[in-house]
Coordinates of C-alpha atoms and ligand atoms in Angstrom, one line a residue:
Chain L
M1 CA -9.5 -51.3 -6.2
V2 CA -8.2 -53.5 -3.4
R3 CA -4.8 -51.8 -3.5
D4 CA -6.8 -48.4 -2.6
T5 CA -8.1 -50.2 0.4
V6 CA -4.7 -51.3 1.5
I7 CA -3.3 -47.6 1.2
Q8 CA -6.3 -46.5 3.4
W9 CA -5.4 -49.1 5.9
R10 CA -1.8 -47.9 6.1
A11 CA -3.0 -44.3 6.7
R12 CA -5.3 -45.1 9.3
L13 CA -3.1 -43.9 12.2
S14 CA -2.8 -40.4 10.7
R15 CA -6.3 -40.4 9.7
Y16 CA -8.2 -41.8 12.6
R17 CA -6.1 -40.1 15.4
L18 CA -4.6 -37.0 13.7
V19 CA -1.2 -38.3 14.2
G20 CA 1.6 -36.1 12.6
G21 CA 5.2 -35.9 12.8
K22 CA 7.4 -33.7 14.9
C23 CA 10.9 -32.8 13.8
R24 CA 13.7 -33.0 16.3
E25 CA 15.9 -30.7 14.3
C26 CA 13.7 -27.8 13.2
Q27 CA 11.0 -28.4 15.7
K28 CA 8.2 -28.1 13.1
A29 CA 5.2 -30.3 13.3
F30 CA 3.3 -31.5 10.2
Y31 CA 0.5 -33.7 9.0
P32 CA 0.3 -36.5 8.0
R33 CA 3.1 -38.6 9.6
V34 CA 6.2 -39.4 7.5
K35 CA 9.6 -40.4 8.7
S36 CA 11.2 -37.3 7.0
C37 CA 10.8 -33.7 7.7
P38 CA 9.1 -31.7 4.8
Y39 CA 10.5 -28.5 6.0
C40 CA 14.2 -29.3 6.6
G41 CA 14.8 -32.9 5.4
S42 CA 15.7 -34.3 8.7
R43 CA 14.9 -38.0 9.4
S44 CA 14.8 -37.4 13.1
V45 CA 11.0 -37.2 13.3
D46 CA 8.8 -38.3 16.1
D47 CA 5.0 -39.2 16.0
V48 CA 2.9 -36.5 17.6
E49 CA -0.7 -36.6 18.4
L50 CA -2.1 -33.2 17.0
P51 CA -4.7 -31.0 18.9
R52 CA -8.1 -31.8 18.0
V53 CA -9.4 -28.2 18.2
G54 CA -8.3 -25.6 15.7
R55 CA -9.0 -22.2 14.1
L56 CA -10.5 -22.0 10.6
V57 CA -8.0 -19.9 8.6
A58 CA -9.8 -20.1 5.3
Y59 CA -12.7 -22.0 3.7
T60 CA -14.5 -22.7 0.5
A61 CA -17.6 -24.4 -0.7
V62 CA -17.0 -26.5 -3.8
Y63 CA -19.7 -26.9 -6.4
S64 CA -17.5 -28.4 -9.1
V65 CA -17.3 -31.7 -7.4
E66 CA -15.7 -34.9 -8.4
S67 CA -17.8 -38.0 -9.2
E68 CA -17.8 -39.5 -5.6
A69 CA -19.2 -36.3 -4.0
R70 CA -22.1 -35.5 -6.4
S71 CA -24.6 -36.2 -3.8
G72 CA -22.8 -34.1 -1.3
S73 CA -22.6 -30.7 -3.3
P74 CA -21.3 -28.2 -2.1
V75 CA -18.5 -29.8 -0.3
V76 CA -16.9 -27.4 2.4
V77 CA -13.2 -27.3 2.7
G78 CA -11.1 -25.5 5.0
L79 CA -7.5 -24.7 5.9
V80 CA -7.3 -25.3 9.8
D81 CA -4.7 -24.0 12.0
L82 CA -4.1 -26.5 15.1
G83 CA -1.5 -24.2 16.6
V84 CA 1.5 -26.6 15.8
A85 CA 0.5 -27.4 12.4
R86 CA -2.0 -26.7 9.7
V87 CA -4.2 -29.1 7.9
V88 CA -6.5 -29.2 5.0
S89 CA -9.9 -30.9 5.8
E90 CA -13.5 -31.1 5.0
I91 CA -15.7 -29.2 7.3
T92 CA -18.7 -31.1 8.0
D93 CA -22.1 -30.2 9.8
V94 CA -22.4 -26.9 7.9
A95 CA -25.9 -26.1 7.3
D96 CA -25.1 -22.8 5.5
P97 CA -21.6 -22.2 4.2
D98 CA -22.1 -18.5 3.9
K99 CA -22.6 -18.4 7.7
L100 CA -19.3 -19.9 8.5
E101 CA -16.7 -17.6 10.0
R102 CA -13.1 -17.3 9.4
G103 CA -11.1 -17.5 12.6
S104 CA -13.9 -19.5 14.5
Q105 CA -13.2 -22.7 16.4
V106 CA -13.4 -26.2 14.7
E107 CA -13.2 -29.5 16.3
A108 CA -12.1 -32.9 14.9
V109 CA -14.8 -35.5 14.5
F110 CA -14.5 -39.2 13.1
R111 CA -16.7 -39.5 9.9
K112 CA -17.2 -41.5 6.6
L113 CA -14.9 -39.9 4.0
Y114 CA -16.2 -41.9 1.1
E115 CA -17.2 -45.1 -0.2
D116 CA -14.8 -47.0 -2.5
G117 CA -16.6 -47.4 -5.7
D118 CA -15.3 -50.7 -6.8
E119 CA -15.1 -52.6 -3.5
G120 CA -18.0 -50.9 -1.7
V121 CA -15.5 -50.4 1.3
I122 CA -16.4 -47.3 3.4
V123 CA -13.5 -45.4 4.4
Y124 CA -13.4 -43.3 7.5
G125 CA -11.3 -40.5 9.0
V126 CA -11.2 -37.2 10.6
K127 CA -13.1 -34.4 9.4
F128 CA -13.6 -30.9 11.2
R129 CA -16.9 -29.3 12.3
P130 CA -17.7 -25.8 13.8
R131 CA -17.5 -26.0 17.6
R132 CA -20.7 -25.0 19.4
Chain F
M1 CA 21.8 -24.4 -22.6
S2 CA 20.4 -22.5 -25.6
V3 CA 18.4 -24.3 -28.4
S4 CA 16.6 -23.3 -31.5
V5 CA 13.0 -23.4 -32.0
K6 CA 12.5 -24.2 -35.6
S7 CA 8.5 -24.4 -35.8
A8 CA 5.6 -24.3 -33.8
S9 CA 2.0 -25.6 -34.4
M10 CA -1.2 -25.9 -32.6
V11 CA -4.8 -27.1 -33.0
R12 CA -7.5 -24.7 -31.5
V13 CA -8.3 -25.9 -27.9
G14 CA -12.0 -27.4 -27.7
R15 CA -14.2 -30.2 -27.3
H16 CA -13.0 -32.4 -30.3
Y17 CA -15.4 -35.4 -29.8
K18 CA -14.9 -36.9 -33.2
V19 CA -11.1 -36.6 -33.2
G20 CA -8.7 -38.8 -31.0
V21 CA -5.4 -38.1 -29.6
D22 CA -3.7 -39.9 -32.6
D23 CA -5.2 -37.7 -35.0
M24 CA -4.6 -34.5 -33.1
V25 CA -0.9 -35.4 -32.8
V26 CA -0.6 -36.1 -36.5
E27 CA -2.0 -32.8 -37.3
V28 CA 0.5 -30.7 -35.0
A29 CA 3.4 -32.9 -35.7
D30 CA 3.2 -32.9 -39.6
E31 CA 2.8 -29.2 -39.4
A32 CA 5.7 -28.6 -37.1
L33 CA 8.0 -31.0 -39.0
S34 CA 7.2 -29.8 -42.3
D35 CA 7.7 -26.2 -41.2
A36 CA 11.2 -27.3 -39.9
G37 CA 12.1 -29.1 -43.2
W38 CA 12.5 -32.4 -41.3
R39 CA 11.1 -35.9 -42.4
K40 CA 11.4 -37.3 -38.9
P41 CA 13.2 -36.1 -35.8
D42 CA 15.8 -37.8 -33.7
A43 CA 13.8 -37.8 -30.4
I44 CA 10.3 -37.1 -29.4
V45 CA 9.2 -35.9 -26.0
V46 CA 5.6 -36.3 -25.2
S47 CA 3.4 -34.6 -22.4
S48 CA 0.0 -35.7 -21.5
V49 CA -1.7 -35.9 -18.1
V50 CA -5.5 -36.6 -18.4
Y51 CA -5.4 -39.0 -21.4
P52 CA -3.0 -41.7 -20.0
R53 CA -5.1 -42.0 -16.7
L54 CA -8.4 -42.2 -18.7
S55 CA -7.3 -44.5 -21.3
G56 CA -4.8 -46.6 -19.3
Q57 CA -2.1 -46.2 -22.0
S58 CA 1.4 -46.3 -20.4
D59 CA 4.5 -45.3 -22.5
L60 CA 2.5 -42.9 -24.5
A61 CA 5.7 -41.5 -26.1
S62 CA 6.3 -44.8 -27.9
Y63 CA 2.5 -45.0 -28.8
V64 CA 2.7 -41.5 -30.4
A65 CA 6.2 -42.2 -32.2
S66 CA 4.9 -45.5 -33.4
S67 CA 1.7 -44.2 -34.8
L68 CA 3.5 -41.4 -36.4
G69 CA 5.7 -44.1 -38.0
F70 CA 9.0 -43.0 -36.4
Q71 CA 10.6 -46.4 -35.8
G72 CA 13.9 -46.1 -34.3
V73 CA 13.7 -42.6 -32.6
S74 CA 14.1 -42.2 -29.0
A75 CA 10.7 -41.4 -27.3
V76 CA 10.0 -40.4 -23.7
A77 CA 7.0 -38.9 -21.9
V78 CA 7.5 -36.6 -19.1
E79 CA 4.8 -35.8 -16.4
A80 CA 4.8 -33.1 -13.7
G81 CA 1.2 -32.7 -13.2
E82 CA -0.2 -29.6 -14.6
A83 CA 3.4 -28.3 -15.3
S84 CA 4.0 -31.2 -17.6
G85 CA 4.3 -29.3 -20.8
L86 CA 7.2 -27.3 -19.5
A87 CA 8.8 -30.3 -17.7
A88 CA 8.8 -32.0 -21.1
A89 CA 10.4 -28.9 -22.7
M90 CA 13.1 -29.1 -20.0
T91 CA 13.9 -32.7 -21.1
A92 CA 13.5 -31.8 -24.9
A93 CA 15.8 -28.7 -24.8
R94 CA 18.5 -30.8 -23.1
L95 CA 18.2 -33.5 -25.7
A96 CA 18.5 -30.7 -28.5
A97 CA 21.5 -29.2 -26.8
E98 CA 23.1 -32.6 -27.1
G99 CA 22.8 -32.3 -30.8
R100 CA 19.4 -33.9 -31.5
R101 CA 16.5 -32.7 -33.6
V102 CA 13.6 -32.9 -31.2
L103 CA 10.0 -33.0 -31.6
L104 CA 8.1 -31.9 -28.5
V105 CA 4.3 -32.7 -28.4
G106 CA 1.9 -31.8 -25.8
V107 CA -1.5 -33.4 -26.1
D108 CA -4.6 -34.1 -23.8
K109 CA -8.1 -35.0 -24.1
L110 CA -10.6 -33.8 -21.3
S111 CA -13.9 -34.3 -23.4
D112 CA -13.6 -38.2 -23.1
A113 CA -15.2 -38.1 -19.8
P114 CA -18.0 -36.3 -17.8
S115 CA -16.5 -33.2 -15.8
S116 CA -16.8 -34.8 -12.4
V117 CA -14.5 -37.7 -13.6
I118 CA -12.1 -35.1 -15.0
Y119 CA -12.1 -33.2 -11.6
K120 CA -11.4 -36.6 -10.0
V121 CA -8.4 -37.3 -12.3
L122 CA -7.2 -33.5 -11.7
K123 CA -7.5 -33.8 -8.0
G124 CA -4.5 -36.1 -8.3
V125 CA -2.2 -32.9 -8.8
Y126 CA -2.6 -32.2 -5.2
H127 CA -1.2 -34.2 -2.1
M128 CA -3.0 -37.5 -2.2
G129 CA -1.6 -38.9 1.1
S130 CA -3.7 -36.3 3.0
D131 CA -5.6 -33.5 1.2
G132 CA -6.7 -36.0 -1.4
W133 CA -8.6 -38.1 1.2
Y134 CA -11.3 -35.3 1.1
M135 CA -13.5 -34.4 -1.9
I136 CA -11.2 -31.5 -2.8
S137 CA -11.9 -31.9 -6.5
H138 CA -9.5 -29.6 -8.4
S139 CA -10.8 -26.4 -7.3
A140 CA -10.9 -26.6 -3.5
I141 CA -7.3 -25.3 -2.8
P142 CA -7.6 -22.4 -5.2
G143 CA -10.8 -21.6 -3.5
L144 CA -9.3 -21.6 -0.1
L145 CA -6.4 -19.4 -1.4
A146 CA -8.7 -16.9 -3.0
D147 CA -10.7 -16.7 0.4
L148 CA -7.3 -16.2 2.1
Y149 CA -6.1 -13.6 -0.3
M150 CA -9.3 -11.4 0.0
S151 CA -9.2 -11.6 3.8
S152 CA -5.6 -11.2 4.3
Y153 CA -5.1 -8.2 1.8
G154 CA -8.6 -6.8 1.9
V155 CA -9.1 -7.3 -1.8
D156 CA -12.8 -7.3 -2.7
R157 CA -14.1 -9.9 -5.2
N158 CA -14.8 -7.6 -7.9
T159 CA -11.1 -6.5 -8.2
L160 CA -10.2 -10.1 -8.9
S161 CA -12.7 -10.1 -11.9
Y162 CA -10.6 -7.9 -14.3
W163 CA -8.3 -10.8 -14.8
P164 CA -10.7 -13.2 -16.5
A165 CA -12.1 -10.2 -18.6
L166 CA -8.7 -9.4 -19.7
M167 CA -8.1 -13.0 -20.7
H168 CA -11.2 -13.1 -22.7
S169 CA -10.4 -10.0 -24.5
H170 CA -7.1 -11.6 -25.7
A171 CA -8.6 -15.0 -26.4
K172 CA -11.1 -13.3 -28.7
L173 CA -8.4 -12.5 -31.3
N174 CA -6.7 -15.8 -31.0
P175 CA -7.9 -18.4 -33.3
Y176 CA -6.5 -21.2 -31.3
A177 CA -8.3 -20.2 -28.3
M178 CA -11.4 -22.2 -26.8
L179 CA -13.5 -19.3 -25.5
R180 CA -13.3 -16.6 -28.1
F181 CA -15.9 -14.1 -26.6
A182 CA -15.8 -11.0 -24.3
V183 CA -16.6 -11.0 -20.8
N184 CA -17.4 -8.0 -18.7
P185 CA -15.8 -8.0 -15.0
E186 CA -19.1 -7.3 -13.6
A187 CA -20.2 -10.8 -14.9
V188 CA -17.6 -12.8 -13.1
A189 CA -18.7 -12.7 -9.5
S190 CA -22.4 -13.8 -10.2
A191 CA -21.6 -16.6 -12.6
M192 CA -21.9 -20.3 -11.4
P193 CA -19.8 -20.9 -8.3
V194 CA -16.9 -23.3 -8.8
A195 CA -15.3 -23.1 -5.2
K196 CA -16.5 -19.9 -3.6
P197 CA -15.4 -17.2 -4.0
L198 CA -14.3 -18.4 -7.3
T199 CA -16.9 -18.9 -10.1
M200 CA -16.8 -20.7 -13.6
L201 CA -15.4 -17.5 -15.0
D202 CA -12.5 -17.7 -12.7
S203 CA -11.5 -21.0 -14.1
F204 CA -10.3 -22.9 -17.1
P205 CA -12.8 -24.6 -19.7
L206 CA -12.4 -28.5 -20.1
G207 CA -10.9 -28.7 -23.6
D208 CA -8.9 -30.9 -25.7
G209 CA -5.7 -29.7 -27.2
A210 CA -2.5 -30.5 -29.0
A211 CA 0.6 -28.3 -29.6
A212 CA 4.2 -29.1 -31.0
I213 CA 7.4 -27.4 -31.4
T214 CA 10.6 -28.5 -32.9
L215 CA 14.0 -28.0 -31.2
A216 CA 17.5 -28.1 -32.6
P217 CA 21.0 -27.3 -31.5
A218 CA 21.7 -23.5 -31.4
G219 CA 24.1 -23.6 -34.1
D220 CA 21.5 -25.2 -36.5
G221 CA 20.6 -21.9 -38.2
G222 CA 17.2 -20.3 -38.8
G223 CA 14.6 -20.9 -36.3
I224 CA 11.6 -18.6 -35.1
A225 CA 13.0 -18.1 -31.7
T226 CA 15.6 -19.2 -29.4
L227 CA 14.9 -21.3 -26.1
A228 CA 17.4 -19.7 -23.9
A229 CA 16.6 -21.6 -20.6
V230 CA 14.1 -23.8 -19.0
E231 CA 14.4 -24.4 -15.2
S232 CA 12.4 -25.7 -12.3
A233 CA 11.9 -25.9 -8.6
V234 CA 9.7 -27.7 -6.1
G235 CA 7.6 -26.1 -3.4
P236 CA 5.4 -27.6 -0.7
M237 CA 3.2 -30.4 -2.0
T238 CA 0.3 -29.2 0.3
V239 CA -0.7 -25.7 1.3
A240 CA -0.9 -27.1 4.7
H241 CA 2.9 -27.4 4.8
A242 CA 3.4 -23.9 3.2
D243 CA 5.0 -21.3 5.8
D244 CA 2.9 -18.7 3.8
P245 CA 0.2 -20.3 1.6
L246 CA -0.1 -17.1 -0.3
D247 CA 3.5 -17.3 -1.3
M248 CA 4.8 -19.3 -4.3
P249 CA 8.4 -19.9 -3.5
A250 CA 8.9 -22.4 -6.3
V251 CA 8.0 -19.8 -9.0
R252 CA 10.3 -17.3 -7.5
A253 CA 13.1 -20.0 -7.4
A254 CA 12.5 -21.3 -10.9
W255 CA 12.5 -17.8 -12.4
G256 CA 15.6 -17.0 -10.2
K257 CA 17.4 -19.8 -12.0
V258 CA 16.5 -18.6 -15.3
K259 CA 17.8 -15.0 -14.4
S260 CA 21.1 -16.3 -13.1
A261 CA 21.5 -18.7 -16.2
T262 CA 20.8 -16.1 -18.8
G263 CA 21.4 -12.6 -17.3
V264 CA 18.0 -11.6 -18.3
N265 CA 15.9 -9.9 -15.7
S266 CA 12.9 -8.6 -17.3
V267 CA 10.7 -9.7 -20.3
D268 CA 8.3 -8.1 -22.9
V269 CA 5.7 -10.7 -22.9
M270 CA 4.6 -13.7 -20.8
E271 CA 2.4 -16.6 -20.7
I272 CA 1.4 -17.5 -17.1
H273 CA -0.5 -20.5 -15.4
D274 CA -3.8 -19.0 -14.8
S275 CA -5.7 -22.1 -13.9
Y276 CA -7.8 -19.9 -11.6
T277 CA -7.7 -16.2 -11.3
I278 CA -6.1 -16.5 -7.8
M279 CA -3.1 -18.6 -9.4
A280 CA -2.4 -15.6 -11.8
M281 CA -2.4 -13.0 -8.9
L282 CA 0.0 -15.3 -6.8
I283 CA 2.4 -15.8 -9.8
L284 CA 2.6 -12.2 -10.7
E285 CA 3.4 -11.5 -7.2
A286 CA 6.0 -14.3 -6.8
L287 CA 7.7 -13.1 -10.0
G288 CA 8.1 -9.8 -8.4
L289 CA 5.9 -7.9 -10.9
S290 CA 3.6 -6.7 -8.2
E291 CA 3.8 -6.2 -4.4
R292 CA 2.0 -8.8 -2.4
G293 CA -1.8 -8.2 -2.4
K294 CA -1.4 -5.7 -5.1
A295 CA -1.7 -7.8 -8.5
A296 CA -5.3 -7.8 -8.7
E297 CA -5.5 -3.9 -8.4
Q298 CA -2.7 -3.6 -11.0
V299 CA -4.5 -5.9 -13.4
A300 CA -7.6 -3.8 -13.0
L301 CA -5.6 -0.6 -13.7
G302 CA -4.1 -2.2 -17.1
K303 CA -0.6 -2.8 -16.0
F304 CA -0.3 -6.0 -17.8
S305 CA -2.7 -5.0 -20.8
Q306 CA -1.5 -4.0 -24.2
G307 CA 0.0 -0.6 -23.8
G308 CA 0.5 -1.0 -20.3
E309 CA 3.8 -1.0 -18.2
G310 CA 4.0 -4.6 -18.8
P311 CA 4.9 -7.3 -19.4
L312 CA 1.9 -8.0 -21.4
A313 CA 0.2 -10.9 -19.8
N314 CA -1.1 -14.0 -21.8
P315 CA -1.8 -12.5 -25.1
S316 CA -3.2 -16.1 -25.9
G317 CA -6.1 -15.7 -23.5
G318 CA -4.3 -17.8 -21.0
L319 CA -5.5 -21.2 -19.4
K320 CA -8.7 -19.2 -18.6
A321 CA -9.8 -18.6 -22.3
R322 CA -7.4 -20.2 -24.5
G323 CA -7.9 -23.3 -22.3
H324 CA -6.0 -25.7 -20.3
P325 CA -5.7 -29.1 -22.0
V326 CA -3.7 -30.1 -19.2
G327 CA -0.6 -32.0 -20.5
A328 CA -0.6 -29.7 -23.8
T329 CA -0.8 -26.4 -21.9
G330 CA 3.0 -25.7 -21.4
V331 CA 3.6 -26.5 -25.1
Y332 CA 0.9 -24.1 -26.0
M333 CA 2.7 -21.4 -24.0
L334 CA 6.0 -22.1 -25.8
A335 CA 4.4 -22.2 -29.3
E336 CA 2.5 -18.9 -28.6
L337 CA 5.7 -17.1 -27.4
A338 CA 7.9 -18.5 -30.1
L339 CA 5.3 -17.1 -32.7
Q340 CA 5.1 -13.8 -30.7
L341 CA 8.8 -13.1 -31.0
A342 CA 8.7 -14.1 -34.8
G343 CA 6.2 -11.5 -35.1
S344 CA 3.7 -14.0 -36.4
F345 CA 1.2 -14.7 -33.6
P346 CA -2.1 -14.5 -35.0
G347 CA -3.8 -12.4 -32.1
V348 CA -2.7 -9.8 -29.8
R349 CA 0.9 -9.0 -30.6
V350 CA 3.6 -7.2 -28.8
D351 CA 5.5 -5.2 -31.5
G352 CA 9.2 -5.7 -31.3
A353 CA 9.0 -8.2 -28.5
R354 CA 12.6 -9.6 -27.9
S355 CA 11.8 -11.8 -24.8
G356 CA 9.1 -14.1 -23.6
L357 CA 8.6 -16.0 -20.3
A358 CA 6.4 -19.1 -19.9
V359 CA 5.6 -19.8 -16.3
G360 CA 3.9 -23.2 -15.5
I361 CA 3.0 -24.5 -12.1
N362 CA 1.4 -27.7 -10.7
A363 CA -1.6 -27.2 -8.5
H364 CA -0.9 -24.3 -6.1
G365 CA 2.7 -24.2 -6.9
S366 CA 4.1 -27.6 -5.6
T367 CA 6.4 -27.4 -8.8
A368 CA 7.0 -24.4 -11.0
Y369 CA 8.8 -24.2 -14.4
S370 CA 10.2 -21.2 -15.9
A371 CA 11.2 -20.9 -19.7
L372 CA 12.8 -18.0 -21.4
L373 CA 12.5 -17.4 -25.1
V374 CA 14.6 -14.7 -26.9
S375 CA 14.2 -13.3 -30.4
S376 CA 16.6 -15.2 -32.7
N377 CA 17.3 -12.1 -35.0
Ligands
LIG1 ZN1 12.7 -30.3 10.1

């Protein structure tokens, strides 16, 4: 769908560079960037570039995958703590998910997210990988 | 707001390849209307999630009303992700409280597409502006929460396995349940992984279903139960924004609103949204029925089983084993509880039950609904 591609284009700033929002009123940061604070409802929000290294709070290996991910099963997904904010992300470059360690460091990398089925457009963005 | 539930009907949840949405709706609508003694309602409220997305049908409520031959009635569809059934009940109850005779129908069809396509549709219950960029399917977030639950509270995998075993023991006796067989707790951990540490036996089967109830103003007389309140509250749309991902503030808030609206603080029986074992644990804890991190152990010790301290959890078998025909699930809960309070539920029954609570959530608790039914005699 073309519309899908436009949505991806609009979201590129958040997705390519890990740009989130920081609230001037409650001081909380969040991802992705929007003009309103999901915590307190304030409209005083500034763009903020989030740290690219974080800590793996929890992770899972998904086997009941959706149609676009059938070749990549299992998909490893993590909850990553970047200090100022948390994000949900795919964890890439994992040879054996059972060897991942909770609390270990992960870093942002730029990767292909998926291929848009109808248009063949490849969508890119940030994923995280274990830090060596 | 207190309205009378006049009747309830369901089809067995399952993979009904030969039957379409239209036919399933006719079956439950006719039975519910006939039991209520109505030829046609004043309004129809419809809940469906997967079917409209697969079929492309908009304004499903008019489609359903029209195919039932109900020209001239008011028809509206309500959608709140996996909580749609109870969200539709919230609308239906208020239409009934204003004096209308209302037919509430939940219907959904998950067997019309391969499971990977269904998982892609169901991923839409999560935050599609961030988490949904990734291949999170429907089970990644529950998998993360289960991992976090086990590591934060030191709960081992096998302690979580008593929930699915309990659900299967209930479903075995429910003629409307999809999975009517027993499962040993020992079998859960070693079943096929869905999203580690969760396995297939921690999650719901993909089935079709339809359920209906009729609602009328409280003064209408008769009825099998009274719907005393339906309330809801929104929580964080992504677990990344949750102050504590293992908390479900929306569940606590929705139940809090029901308590203050009715003065009822405890119930005899409940149907809660156990899309995955971990969701049941987090709901039990958010309702205040278990301390944080203790629900799995209390389930294993029988607190929520028949004869336990209670309330009895999911005599239907829950989403786990009755099934989770997404848009219909909340209406199943209400139908089951109404029959439970009328003493005519054809499965595990709570003798003398006077009150029942339905708790539905979307996703990890991005919204929660809470409906209280009380005995009408
Ligand atoms: Zn704020």
